[in-house]
Amino acid sequence: MNENIIRQIKNYADKENVPIMTDDGINYLINYIKENDVKNILEIGTAIGYSAIMMCSVSDDIFVTTIERDEKRYLEALKNIKLLGLENRIRLIYKDALEVVIDEKYDLIFIDAAKAQNIKFFEKFENNLNNNGTIITDNMNFHGLVLKNDKEITSRNLRQLVRKVKNYKTFLEENDKYTTEFLNIGDGVAVSKRKI
Ligand code: SAM
């Protein structure tokens, strides 16, 4: 992978306030892909293509489908994917993920989009998961806010969002089709493995 282009992508994210995965989070994903021989990945929330590109960098036989609804970010991701010559391995869909119809099955589904909609994403896309597949969700700690109690969060909107992240955590804990591990990596990662 061209280190200069990766650095440029990270700098752009920094400058334009685009939330991309932390180094810890990305390293965890890369190791997970290597150790579990993941080949086909579905990502919800492309932003500017950083995590899709990094996941692809593990090996030449990895294919990623990634969905983004924001036009500016989609165009930036398209540019970055082309710059790295990854058009044949990253399929970029410009649409709201909840409106996309996908038939393929994936070894790994990575949810990194609007936190309030995580349950909807999970329930929609688990139909696209291979039998022994895994769903990984980022931002489970929501920048430490899930550890605070309601009264400490003064903004009503933020309180509602935190409640939704907590509800998603409960949804995963109570979902008996999956075993979920919650890891304190990056902004908190949930790793949900389908029980066979
Ligand atoms: N995975 C990216 C990375 O680490 O490089 C970061 C993704 S960023 C945290 C979340 C992205 O999801 C935003 O660019 C946002 O526009 C997009 N998004 C949020 N809700 C979405 C939806 N319903 N459908 C498609 N994209 C969505």
mmCIF file with all atom_site columns, C-alpha atoms and ligand atoms in Angstrom:
data_model
loop_
_atom_site.group_PDB
_atom_site.id
_atom_site.type_symbol
_atom_site.label_atom_id
_atom_site.label_alt_id
_atom_site.label_comp_id
_atom_site.label_asym_id
_atom_site.label_entity_id
_atom_site.label_seq_id
_atom_site.pdbx_PDB_ins_code
_atom_site.Cartn_x
_atom_site.Cartn_y
_atom_site.Cartn_z
_atom_site.occupancy
_atom_site.B_iso_or_equiv
_atom_site.pdbx_formal_charge
_atom_site.auth_seq_id
_atom_site.auth_comp_id
_atom_site.auth_asym_id
_atom_site.auth_atom_id
_atom_site.pdbx_PDB_model_num
ATOM   1   C CA  . MET A 1 1   ? 0.000   0.000   0.000  1.00 0.00 ? 1   MET A CA  1
ATOM   2   C CA  . ASN A 1 2   ? 1.289   3.468   -0.868 1.00 0.00 ? 2   ASN A CA  1
ATOM   3   C CA  . GLU A 1 3   ? 2.157   4.982   2.533  1.00 0.00 ? 3   GLU A CA  1
ATOM   4   C CA  . ASN A 1 4   ? 2.132   8.539   1.163  1.00 0.00 ? 4   ASN A CA  1
ATOM   5   C CA  . ILE A 1 5   ? -1.419  8.285   -0.092 1.00 0.00 ? 5   ILE A CA  1
ATOM   6   C CA  . ILE A 1 6   ? -2.553  6.713   3.199  1.00 0.00 ? 6   ILE A CA  1
ATOM   7   C CA  . ARG A 1 7   ? -0.928  9.612   5.062  1.00 0.00 ? 7   ARG A CA  1
ATOM   8   C CA  . GLN A 1 8   ? -2.714  12.102  2.759  1.00 0.00 ? 8   GLN A CA  1
ATOM   9   C CA  . ILE A 1 9   ? -6.060  10.399  3.438  1.00 0.00 ? 9   ILE A CA  1
ATOM   10  C CA  . LYS A 1 10  ? -5.489  10.590  7.201  1.00 0.00 ? 10  LYS A CA  1
ATOM   11  C CA  . ASN A 1 11  ? -4.436  14.247  6.953  1.00 0.00 ? 11  ASN A CA  1
ATOM   12  C CA  . TYR A 1 12  ? -7.568  15.069  4.945  1.00 0.00 ? 12  TYR A CA  1
ATOM   13  C CA  . ALA A 1 13  ? -9.737  13.349  7.590  1.00 0.00 ? 13  ALA A CA  1
ATOM   14  C CA  . ASP A 1 14  ? -8.026  15.355  10.294 1.00 0.00 ? 14  ASP A CA  1
ATOM   15  C CA  . LYS A 1 15  ? -8.379  18.670  8.468  1.00 0.00 ? 15  LYS A CA  1
ATOM   16  C CA  . GLU A 1 16  ? -11.992 18.147  7.369  1.00 0.00 ? 16  GLU A CA  1
ATOM   17  C CA  . ASN A 1 17  ? -13.144 16.546  10.645 1.00 0.00 ? 17  ASN A CA  1
ATOM   18  C CA  . VAL A 1 18  ? -14.040 13.241  9.042  1.00 0.00 ? 18  VAL A CA  1
ATOM   19  C CA  . PRO A 1 19  ? -14.272 10.582  11.766 1.00 0.00 ? 19  PRO A CA  1
ATOM   20  C CA  . ILE A 1 20  ? -12.160 7.602   10.699 1.00 0.00 ? 20  ILE A CA  1
ATOM   21  C CA  . MET A 1 21  ? -11.046 4.605   12.734 1.00 0.00 ? 21  MET A CA  1
ATOM   22  C CA  . THR A 1 22  ? -8.255  5.086   15.241 1.00 0.00 ? 22  THR A CA  1
ATOM   23  C CA  . ASP A 1 23  ? -4.918  3.320   14.678 1.00 0.00 ? 23  ASP A CA  1
ATOM   24  C CA  . ASP A 1 24  ? -5.752  0.765   17.424 1.00 0.00 ? 24  ASP A CA  1
ATOM   25  C CA  . GLY A 1 25  ? -9.131  0.043   15.864 1.00 0.00 ? 25  GLY A CA  1
ATOM   26  C CA  . ILE A 1 26  ? -7.712  -0.373  12.378 1.00 0.00 ? 26  ILE A CA  1
ATOM   27  C CA  . ASN A 1 27  ? -4.891  -2.637  13.666 1.00 0.00 ? 27  ASN A CA  1
ATOM   28  C CA  . TYR A 1 28  ? -7.447  -4.799  15.445 1.00 0.00 ? 28  TYR A CA  1
ATOM   29  C CA  . LEU A 1 29  ? -9.523  -5.117  12.229 1.00 0.00 ? 29  LEU A CA  1
ATOM   30  C CA  . ILE A 1 30  ? -6.460  -5.956  10.137 1.00 0.00 ? 30  ILE A CA  1
ATOM   31  C CA  . ASN A 1 31  ? -5.370  -8.677  12.588 1.00 0.00 ? 31  ASN A CA  1
ATOM   32  C CA  . TYR A 1 32  ? -8.886  -10.056 12.776 1.00 0.00 ? 32  TYR A CA  1
ATOM   33  C CA  . ILE A 1 33  ? -8.998  -10.326 8.969  1.00 0.00 ? 33  ILE A CA  1
ATOM   34  C CA  . LYS A 1 34  ? -5.600  -12.075 8.870  1.00 0.00 ? 34  LYS A CA  1
ATOM   35  C CA  . GLU A 1 35  ? -6.270  -14.496 11.713 1.00 0.00 ? 35  GLU A CA  1
ATOM   36  C CA  . ASN A 1 36  ? -9.739  -15.483 10.534 1.00 0.00 ? 36  ASN A CA  1
ATOM   37  C CA  . ASP A 1 37  ? -8.947  -15.720 6.822  1.00 0.00 ? 37  ASP A CA  1
ATOM   38  C CA  . VAL A 1 38  ? -11.627 -13.146 5.965  1.00 0.00 ? 38  VAL A CA  1
ATOM   39  C CA  . LYS A 1 39  ? -12.021 -12.594 2.204  1.00 0.00 ? 39  LYS A CA  1
ATOM   40  C CA  . ASN A 1 40  ? -15.325 -10.786 1.642  1.00 0.00 ? 40  ASN A CA  1
ATOM   41  C CA  . ILE A 1 41  ? -16.250 -7.759  3.691  1.00 0.00 ? 41  ILE A CA  1
ATOM   42  C CA  . LEU A 1 42  ? -19.309 -5.516  3.817  1.00 0.00 ? 42  LEU A CA  1
ATOM   43  C CA  . GLU A 1 43  ? -18.773 -2.112  5.417  1.00 0.00 ? 43  GLU A CA  1
ATOM   44  C CA  . ILE A 1 44  ? -21.586 0.239   6.444  1.00 0.00 ? 44  ILE A CA  1
ATOM   45  C CA  . GLY A 1 45  ? -20.114 3.767   6.543  1.00 0.00 ? 45  GLY A CA  1
ATOM   46  C CA  . THR A 1 46  ? -17.254 4.384   4.094  1.00 0.00 ? 46  THR A CA  1
ATOM   47  C CA  . ALA A 1 47  ? -16.528 8.023   4.921  1.00 0.00 ? 47  ALA A CA  1
ATOM   48  C CA  . ILE A 1 48  ? -13.539 8.713   2.622  1.00 0.00 ? 48  ILE A CA  1
ATOM   49  C CA  . GLY A 1 49  ? -12.531 5.079   2.153  1.00 0.00 ? 49  GLY A CA  1
ATOM   50  C CA  . TYR A 1 50  ? -9.796  4.832   4.792  1.00 0.00 ? 50  TYR A CA  1
ATOM   51  C CA  . SER A 1 51  ? -10.927 1.668   6.622  1.00 0.00 ? 51  SER A CA  1
ATOM   52  C CA  . ALA A 1 52  ? -12.042 -0.053  3.379  1.00 0.00 ? 52  ALA A CA  1
ATOM   53  C CA  . ILE A 1 53  ? -8.603  0.606   1.891  1.00 0.00 ? 53  ILE A CA  1
ATOM   54  C CA  . MET A 1 54  ? -6.790  -0.576  5.029  1.00 0.00 ? 54  MET A CA  1
ATOM   55  C CA  . MET A 1 55  ? -8.864  -3.780  5.193  1.00 0.00 ? 55  MET A CA  1
ATOM   56  C CA  . CYS A 1 56  ? -8.080  -4.435  1.515  1.00 0.00 ? 56  CYS A CA  1
ATOM   57  C CA  . SER A 1 57  ? -4.380  -3.930  2.204  1.00 0.00 ? 57  SER A CA  1
ATOM   58  C CA  . VAL A 1 58  ? -4.187  -7.242  4.101  1.00 0.00 ? 58  VAL A CA  1
ATOM   59  C CA  . SER A 1 59  ? -3.997  -9.277  0.886  1.00 0.00 ? 59  SER A CA  1
ATOM   60  C CA  . ASP A 1 60  ? -4.802  -9.166  -2.829 1.00 0.00 ? 60  ASP A CA  1
ATOM   61  C CA  . ASP A 1 61  ? -7.703  -11.603 -2.573 1.00 0.00 ? 61  ASP A CA  1
ATOM   62  C CA  . ILE A 1 62  ? -9.802  -9.461  -0.216 1.00 0.00 ? 62  ILE A CA  1
ATOM   63  C CA  . PHE A 1 63  ? -12.924 -7.777  -1.591 1.00 0.00 ? 63  PHE A CA  1
ATOM   64  C CA  . VAL A 1 64  ? -14.852 -5.012  0.153  1.00 0.00 ? 64  VAL A CA  1
ATOM   65  C CA  . THR A 1 65  ? -18.320 -3.639  -0.541 1.00 0.00 ? 65  THR A CA  1
ATOM   66  C CA  . THR A 1 66  ? -18.795 -0.334  1.266  1.00 0.00 ? 66  THR A CA  1
ATOM   67  C CA  . ILE A 1 67  ? -21.777 2.014   1.554  1.00 0.00 ? 67  ILE A CA  1
ATOM   68  C CA  . GLU A 1 68  ? -21.787 5.800   2.037  1.00 0.00 ? 68  GLU A CA  1
ATOM   69  C CA  . ARG A 1 69  ? -24.727 8.220   1.883  1.00 0.00 ? 69  ARG A CA  1
ATOM   70  C CA  . ASP A 1 70  ? -22.851 11.552  2.015  1.00 0.00 ? 70  ASP A CA  1
ATOM   71  C CA  . GLU A 1 71  ? -22.010 12.785  -1.480 1.00 0.00 ? 71  GLU A CA  1
ATOM   72  C CA  . LYS A 1 72  ? -18.862 14.728  -0.640 1.00 0.00 ? 72  LYS A CA  1
ATOM   73  C CA  . ARG A 1 73  ? -17.382 11.798  1.291  1.00 0.00 ? 73  ARG A CA  1
ATOM   74  C CA  . TYR A 1 74  ? -18.455 9.310   -1.374 1.00 0.00 ? 74  TYR A CA  1
ATOM   75  C CA  . LEU A 1 75  ? -16.651 11.359  -4.064 1.00 0.00 ? 75  LEU A CA  1
ATOM   76  C CA  . GLU A 1 76  ? -13.536 11.635  -1.907 1.00 0.00 ? 76  GLU A CA  1
ATOM   77  C CA  . ALA A 1 77  ? -13.602 7.871   -1.267 1.00 0.00 ? 77  ALA A CA  1
ATOM   78  C CA  . LEU A 1 78  ? -13.988 7.216   -5.005 1.00 0.00 ? 78  LEU A CA  1
ATOM   79  C CA  . LYS A 1 79  ? -10.955 9.404   -5.667 1.00 0.00 ? 79  LYS A CA  1
ATOM   80  C CA  . ASN A 1 80  ? -8.862  7.639   -3.000 1.00 0.00 ? 80  ASN A CA  1
ATOM   81  C CA  . ILE A 1 81  ? -9.830  4.160   -4.184 1.00 0.00 ? 81  ILE A CA  1
ATOM   82  C CA  . LYS A 1 82  ? -8.854  5.084   -7.763 1.00 0.00 ? 82  LYS A CA  1
ATOM   83  C CA  . LEU A 1 83  ? -5.571  6.658   -6.635 1.00 0.00 ? 83  LEU A CA  1
ATOM   84  C CA  . LEU A 1 84  ? -4.625  3.312   -5.084 1.00 0.00 ? 84  LEU A CA  1
ATOM   85  C CA  . GLY A 1 85  ? -5.901  1.282   -8.053 1.00 0.00 ? 85  GLY A CA  1
ATOM   86  C CA  . LEU A 1 86  ? -8.394  -0.611  -5.883 1.00 0.00 ? 86  LEU A CA  1
ATOM   87  C CA  . GLU A 1 87  ? -11.496 -0.140  -8.107 1.00 0.00 ? 87  GLU A CA  1
ATOM   88  C CA  . ASN A 1 88  ? -11.624 -3.884  -8.782 1.00 0.00 ? 88  ASN A CA  1
ATOM   89  C CA  . ARG A 1 89  ? -11.553 -4.833  -5.119 1.00 0.00 ? 89  ARG A CA  1
ATOM   90  C CA  . ILE A 1 90  ? -13.608 -2.115  -3.459 1.00 0.00 ? 90  ILE A CA  1
ATOM   91  C CA  . ARG A 1 91  ? -17.202 -1.706  -4.590 1.00 0.00 ? 91  ARG A CA  1
ATOM   92  C CA  . LEU A 1 92  ? -18.440 1.660   -3.404 1.00 0.00 ? 92  LEU A CA  1
ATOM   93  C CA  . ILE A 1 93  ? -22.202 2.217   -3.153 1.00 0.00 ? 93  ILE A CA  1
ATOM   94  C CA  . TYR A 1 94  ? -23.535 5.768   -2.852 1.00 0.00 ? 94  TYR A CA  1
ATOM   95  C CA  . LYS A 1 95  ? -26.822 5.321   -0.981 1.00 0.00 ? 95  LYS A CA  1
ATOM   96  C CA  . ASP A 1 96  ? -28.419 5.182   2.442  1.00 0.00 ? 96  ASP A CA  1
ATOM   97  C CA  . ALA A 1 97  ? -27.470 1.722   3.712  1.00 0.00 ? 97  ALA A CA  1
ATOM   98  C CA  . LEU A 1 98  ? -31.028 1.104   4.902  1.00 0.00 ? 98  LEU A CA  1
ATOM   99  C CA  . GLU A 1 99  ? -32.226 1.419   1.280  1.00 0.00 ? 99  GLU A CA  1
ATOM   100 C CA  . VAL A 1 100 ? -29.598 -0.780  -0.337 1.00 0.00 ? 100 VAL A CA  1
ATOM   101 C CA  . VAL A 1 101 ? -30.522 -4.266  -1.515 1.00 0.00 ? 101 VAL A CA  1
ATOM   102 C CA  . ILE A 1 102 ? -27.598 -6.685  -1.432 1.00 0.00 ? 102 ILE A CA  1
ATOM   103 C CA  . ASP A 1 103 ? -27.774 -10.424 -2.136 1.00 0.00 ? 103 ASP A CA  1
ATOM   104 C CA  . GLU A 1 104 ? -24.153 -11.468 -1.573 1.00 0.00 ? 104 GLU A CA  1
ATOM   105 C CA  . LYS A 1 105 ? -22.896 -13.088 1.616  1.00 0.00 ? 105 LYS A CA  1
ATOM   106 C CA  . TYR A 1 106 ? -19.876 -11.826 3.557  1.00 0.00 ? 106 TYR A CA  1
ATOM   107 C CA  . ASP A 1 107 ? -17.382 -13.274 6.050  1.00 0.00 ? 107 ASP A CA  1
ATOM   108 C CA  . LEU A 1 108 ? -17.269 -9.977  7.923  1.00 0.00 ? 108 LEU A CA  1
ATOM   109 C CA  . ILE A 1 109 ? -19.725 -7.102  8.248  1.00 0.00 ? 109 ILE A CA  1
ATOM   110 C CA  . PHE A 1 110 ? -18.280 -3.925  9.701  1.00 0.00 ? 110 PHE A CA  1
ATOM   111 C CA  . ILE A 1 111 ? -20.830 -1.424  11.041 1.00 0.00 ? 111 ILE A CA  1
ATOM   112 C CA  . ASP A 1 112 ? -19.390 2.090   11.339 1.00 0.00 ? 112 ASP A CA  1
ATOM   113 C CA  . ALA A 1 113 ? -22.178 4.506   10.374 1.00 0.00 ? 113 ALA A CA  1
ATOM   114 C CA  . ALA A 1 114 ? -24.957 6.404   12.220 1.00 0.00 ? 114 ALA A CA  1
ATOM   115 C CA  . LYS A 1 115 ? -24.791 5.029   15.775 1.00 0.00 ? 115 LYS A CA  1
ATOM   116 C CA  . ALA A 1 116 ? -28.520 5.559   16.415 1.00 0.00 ? 116 ALA A CA  1
ATOM   117 C CA  . GLN A 1 117 ? -29.338 3.086   13.642 1.00 0.00 ? 117 GLN A CA  1
ATOM   118 C CA  . ASN A 1 118 ? -27.079 0.214   14.673 1.00 0.00 ? 118 ASN A CA  1
ATOM   119 C CA  . ILE A 1 119 ? -29.907 -2.186  15.555 1.00 0.00 ? 119 ILE A CA  1
ATOM   120 C CA  . LYS A 1 120 ? -31.503 -1.546  12.136 1.00 0.00 ? 120 LYS A CA  1
ATOM   121 C CA  . PHE A 1 121 ? -28.190 -2.102  10.336 1.00 0.00 ? 121 PHE A CA  1
ATOM   122 C CA  . PHE A 1 122 ? -27.556 -5.300  12.289 1.00 0.00 ? 122 PHE A CA  1
ATOM   123 C CA  . GLU A 1 123 ? -31.026 -6.730  11.639 1.00 0.00 ? 123 GLU A CA  1
ATOM   124 C CA  . LYS A 1 124 ? -30.948 -5.835  7.960  1.00 0.00 ? 124 LYS A CA  1
ATOM   125 C CA  . PHE A 1 125 ? -27.458 -7.030  7.106  1.00 0.00 ? 125 PHE A CA  1
ATOM   126 C CA  . GLU A 1 126 ? -27.226 -10.182 9.239  1.00 0.00 ? 126 GLU A CA  1
ATOM   127 C CA  . ASN A 1 127 ? -29.051 -11.766 6.277  1.00 0.00 ? 127 ASN A CA  1
ATOM   128 C CA  . ASN A 1 128 ? -25.856 -11.136 4.305  1.00 0.00 ? 128 ASN A CA  1
ATOM   129 C CA  . LEU A 1 129 ? -23.583 -12.879 6.792  1.00 0.00 ? 129 LEU A CA  1
ATOM   130 C CA  . ASN A 1 130 ? -21.978 -16.239 6.025  1.00 0.00 ? 130 ASN A CA  1
ATOM   131 C CA  . ASN A 1 131 ? -22.828 -19.034 8.453  1.00 0.00 ? 131 ASN A CA  1
ATOM   132 C CA  . ASN A 1 132 ? -19.601 -18.680 10.402 1.00 0.00 ? 132 ASN A CA  1
ATOM   133 C CA  . GLY A 1 133 ? -19.371 -14.922 9.877  1.00 0.00 ? 133 GLY A CA  1
ATOM   134 C CA  . THR A 1 134 ? -18.804 -12.035 12.266 1.00 0.00 ? 134 THR A CA  1
ATOM   135 C CA  . ILE A 1 135 ? -20.318 -8.582  12.670 1.00 0.00 ? 135 ILE A CA  1
ATOM   136 C CA  . ILE A 1 136 ? -17.973 -5.961  14.112 1.00 0.00 ? 136 ILE A CA  1
ATOM   137 C CA  . THR A 1 137 ? -19.384 -2.634  15.326 1.00 0.00 ? 137 THR A CA  1
ATOM   138 C CA  . ASP A 1 138 ? -17.284 0.432   16.108 1.00 0.00 ? 138 ASP A CA  1
ATOM   139 C CA  . ASN A 1 139 ? -17.940 3.319   18.550 1.00 0.00 ? 139 ASN A CA  1
ATOM   140 C CA  . MET A 1 140 ? -19.433 1.191   21.337 1.00 0.00 ? 140 MET A CA  1
ATOM   141 C CA  . ASN A 1 141 ? -17.920 3.553   23.950 1.00 0.00 ? 141 ASN A CA  1
ATOM   142 C CA  . PHE A 1 142 ? -19.037 6.667   22.077 1.00 0.00 ? 142 PHE A CA  1
ATOM   143 C CA  . HIS A 1 143 ? -15.982 8.634   23.214 1.00 0.00 ? 143 HIS A CA  1
ATOM   144 C CA  . GLY A 1 144 ? -16.452 7.522   26.831 1.00 0.00 ? 144 GLY A CA  1
ATOM   145 C CA  . LEU A 1 145 ? -19.993 8.933   27.020 1.00 0.00 ? 145 LEU A CA  1
ATOM   146 C CA  . VAL A 1 146 ? -21.640 5.525   27.601 1.00 0.00 ? 146 VAL A CA  1
ATOM   147 C CA  . LEU A 1 147 ? -19.785 5.303   30.922 1.00 0.00 ? 147 LEU A CA  1
ATOM   148 C CA  . LYS A 1 148 ? -21.329 8.541   32.189 1.00 0.00 ? 148 LYS A CA  1
ATOM   149 C CA  . ASN A 1 149 ? -24.749 8.680   33.770 1.00 0.00 ? 149 ASN A CA  1
ATOM   150 C CA  . ASP A 1 150 ? -27.587 10.643  32.149 1.00 0.00 ? 150 ASP A CA  1
ATOM   151 C CA  . LYS A 1 151 ? -27.304 13.672  34.427 1.00 0.00 ? 151 LYS A CA  1
ATOM   152 C CA  . GLU A 1 152 ? -23.697 14.301  33.458 1.00 0.00 ? 152 GLU A CA  1
ATOM   153 C CA  . ILE A 1 153 ? -24.677 14.798  29.793 1.00 0.00 ? 153 ILE A CA  1
ATOM   154 C CA  . THR A 1 154 ? -26.286 18.204  29.423 1.00 0.00 ? 154 THR A CA  1
ATOM   155 C CA  . SER A 1 155 ? -27.370 18.070  25.762 1.00 0.00 ? 155 SER A CA  1
ATOM   156 C CA  . ARG A 1 156 ? -30.710 16.315  25.214 1.00 0.00 ? 156 ARG A CA  1
ATOM   157 C CA  . ASN A 1 157 ? -29.762 15.099  21.725 1.00 0.00 ? 157 ASN A CA  1
ATOM   158 C CA  . LEU A 1 158 ? -26.513 13.655  22.979 1.00 0.00 ? 158 LEU A CA  1
ATOM   159 C CA  . ARG A 1 159 ? -28.345 11.928  25.865 1.00 0.00 ? 159 ARG A CA  1
ATOM   160 C CA  . GLN A 1 160 ? -30.709 10.292  23.370 1.00 0.00 ? 160 GLN A CA  1
ATOM   161 C CA  . LEU A 1 161 ? -27.819 9.143   21.208 1.00 0.00 ? 161 LEU A CA  1
ATOM   162 C CA  . VAL A 1 162 ? -26.000 7.688   24.225 1.00 0.00 ? 162 VAL A CA  1
ATOM   163 C CA  . ARG A 1 163 ? -29.203 5.843   25.183 1.00 0.00 ? 163 ARG A CA  1
ATOM   164 C CA  . LYS A 1 164 ? -29.353 4.355   21.684 1.00 0.00 ? 164 LYS A CA  1
ATOM   165 C CA  . VAL A 1 165 ? -25.756 3.131   21.907 1.00 0.00 ? 165 VAL A CA  1
ATOM   166 C CA  . LYS A 1 166 ? -26.594 1.546   25.290 1.00 0.00 ? 166 LYS A CA  1
ATOM   167 C CA  . ASN A 1 167 ? -29.745 -0.045  23.807 1.00 0.00 ? 167 ASN A CA  1
ATOM   168 C CA  . TYR A 1 168 ? -27.642 -1.525  21.019 1.00 0.00 ? 168 TYR A CA  1
ATOM   169 C CA  . LYS A 1 169 ? -25.257 -2.978  23.598 1.00 0.00 ? 169 LYS A CA  1
ATOM   170 C CA  . THR A 1 170 ? -28.201 -4.613  25.411 1.00 0.00 ? 170 THR A CA  1
ATOM   171 C CA  . PHE A 1 171 ? -29.571 -5.847  22.067 1.00 0.00 ? 171 PHE A CA  1
ATOM   172 C CA  . LEU A 1 172 ? -26.246 -7.572  21.374 1.00 0.00 ? 172 LEU A CA  1
ATOM   173 C CA  . GLU A 1 173 ? -25.957 -9.006  24.901 1.00 0.00 ? 173 GLU A CA  1
ATOM   174 C CA  . GLU A 1 174 ? -29.461 -10.468 24.705 1.00 0.00 ? 174 GLU A CA  1
ATOM   175 C CA  . ASN A 1 175 ? -29.159 -11.762 21.125 1.00 0.00 ? 175 ASN A CA  1
ATOM   176 C CA  . ASP A 1 176 ? -28.870 -15.519 21.554 1.00 0.00 ? 176 ASP A CA  1
ATOM   177 C CA  . LYS A 1 177 ? -27.972 -16.160 17.899 1.00 0.00 ? 177 LYS A CA  1
ATOM   178 C CA  . TYR A 1 178 ? -24.604 -14.441 18.505 1.00 0.00 ? 178 TYR A CA  1
ATOM   179 C CA  . THR A 1 179 ? -21.823 -14.397 21.067 1.00 0.00 ? 179 THR A CA  1
ATOM   180 C CA  . THR A 1 180 ? -20.608 -10.821 21.489 1.00 0.00 ? 180 THR A CA  1
ATOM   181 C CA  . GLU A 1 181 ? -17.350 -9.659  23.012 1.00 0.00 ? 181 GLU A CA  1
ATOM   182 C CA  . PHE A 1 182 ? -16.934 -5.979  23.892 1.00 0.00 ? 182 PHE A CA  1
ATOM   183 C CA  . LEU A 1 183 ? -13.355 -4.779  23.524 1.00 0.00 ? 183 LEU A CA  1
ATOM   184 C CA  . ASN A 1 184 ? -11.835 -1.542  24.786 1.00 0.00 ? 184 ASN A CA  1
ATOM   185 C CA  . ILE A 1 185 ? -10.003 -0.915  21.535 1.00 0.00 ? 185 ILE A CA  1
ATOM   186 C CA  . GLY A 1 186 ? -10.163 2.441   19.764 1.00 0.00 ? 186 GLY A CA  1
ATOM   187 C CA  . ASP A 1 187 ? -13.606 3.850   20.543 1.00 0.00 ? 187 ASP A CA  1
ATOM   188 C CA  . GLY A 1 188 ? -14.887 0.468   21.760 1.00 0.00 ? 188 GLY A CA  1
ATOM   189 C CA  . VAL A 1 189 ? -15.526 -2.425  19.427 1.00 0.00 ? 189 VAL A CA  1
ATOM   190 C CA  . ALA A 1 190 ? -18.222 -5.153  19.604 1.00 0.00 ? 190 ALA A CA  1
ATOM   191 C CA  . VAL A 1 191 ? -17.357 -8.460  17.960 1.00 0.00 ? 191 VAL A CA  1
ATOM   192 C CA  . SER A 1 192 ? -20.461 -10.578 17.366 1.00 0.00 ? 192 SER A CA  1
ATOM   193 C CA  . LYS A 1 193 ? -19.892 -14.138 16.153 1.00 0.00 ? 193 LYS A CA  1
ATOM   194 C CA  . ARG A 1 194 ? -22.807 -16.128 14.853 1.00 0.00 ? 194 ARG A CA  1
ATOM   195 C CA  . LYS A 1 195 ? -23.348 -19.303 16.865 1.00 0.00 ? 195 LYS A CA  1
ATOM   196 C CA  . ILE A 1 196 ? -23.195 -22.349 14.612 1.00 0.00 ? 196 ILE A CA  1
HETATM 197 N N1  . SAM B 2 .   ? -15.382 3.498   8.338  1.00 0.00 ? 1   SAM B N1  1
HETATM 198 C C1  . SAM B 2 .   ? -14.824 4.794   8.079  1.00 0.00 ? 1   SAM B C1  1
HETATM 199 C C2  . SAM B 2 .   ? -13.326 4.759   8.373  1.00 0.00 ? 1   SAM B C2  1
HETATM 200 O O1  . SAM B 2 .   ? -12.944 4.343   9.497  1.00 0.00 ? 1   SAM B O1  1
HETATM 201 O O2  . SAM B 2 .   ? -12.536 5.135   7.504  1.00 0.00 ? 1   SAM B O2  1
HETATM 202 C C3  . SAM B 2 .   ? -15.460 5.860   8.934  1.00 0.00 ? 1   SAM B C3  1
HETATM 203 C C4  . SAM B 2 .   ? -16.957 5.947   8.791  1.00 0.00 ? 1   SAM B C4  1
HETATM 204 S S1  . SAM B 2 .   ? -17.651 7.357   9.603  1.00 0.00 ? 1   SAM B S1  1
HETATM 205 C C5  . SAM B 2 .   ? -17.446 6.995   11.297 1.00 0.00 ? 1   SAM B C5  1
HETATM 206 C C6  . SAM B 2 .   ? -19.369 7.080   9.398  1.00 0.00 ? 1   SAM B C6  1
HETATM 207 C C7  . SAM B 2 .   ? -19.874 7.329   7.976  1.00 0.00 ? 1   SAM B C7  1
HETATM 208 O O3  . SAM B 2 .   ? -21.126 6.665   7.837  1.00 0.00 ? 1   SAM B O3  1
HETATM 209 C C8  . SAM B 2 .   ? -20.126 8.792   7.662  1.00 0.00 ? 1   SAM B C8  1
HETATM 210 O O4  . SAM B 2 .   ? -19.357 9.189   6.554  1.00 0.00 ? 1   SAM B O4  1
HETATM 211 C C9  . SAM B 2 .   ? -21.622 8.873   7.360  1.00 0.00 ? 1   SAM B C9  1
HETATM 212 O O5  . SAM B 2 .   ? -21.941 9.752   6.306  1.00 0.00 ? 1   SAM B O5  1
HETATM 213 C C10 . SAM B 2 .   ? -21.953 7.437   6.985  1.00 0.00 ? 1   SAM B C10 1
HETATM 214 N N2  . SAM B 2 .   ? -23.330 7.028   7.260  1.00 0.00 ? 1   SAM B N2  1
HETATM 215 C C11 . SAM B 2 .   ? -24.053 7.275   8.378  1.00 0.00 ? 1   SAM B C11 1
HETATM 216 N N3  . SAM B 2 .   ? -25.257 6.692   8.280  1.00 0.00 ? 1   SAM B N3  1
HETATM 217 C C12 . SAM B 2 .   ? -25.308 6.090   7.064  1.00 0.00 ? 1   SAM B C12 1
HETATM 218 C C13 . SAM B 2 .   ? -26.306 5.361   6.367  1.00 0.00 ? 1   SAM B C13 1
HETATM 219 N N4  . SAM B 2 .   ? -27.515 5.144   6.901  1.00 0.00 ? 1   SAM B N4  1
HETATM 220 N N5  . SAM B 2 .   ? -26.011 4.876   5.142  1.00 0.00 ? 1   SAM B N5  1
HETATM 221 C C14 . SAM B 2 .   ? -24.792 5.097   4.578  1.00 0.00 ? 1   SAM B C14 1
HETATM 222 N N6  . SAM B 2 .   ? -23.820 5.800   5.187  1.00 0.00 ? 1   SAM B N6  1
HETATM 223 C C15 . SAM B 2 .   ? -24.074 6.290   6.409  1.00 0.00 ? 1   SAM B C15 1
#
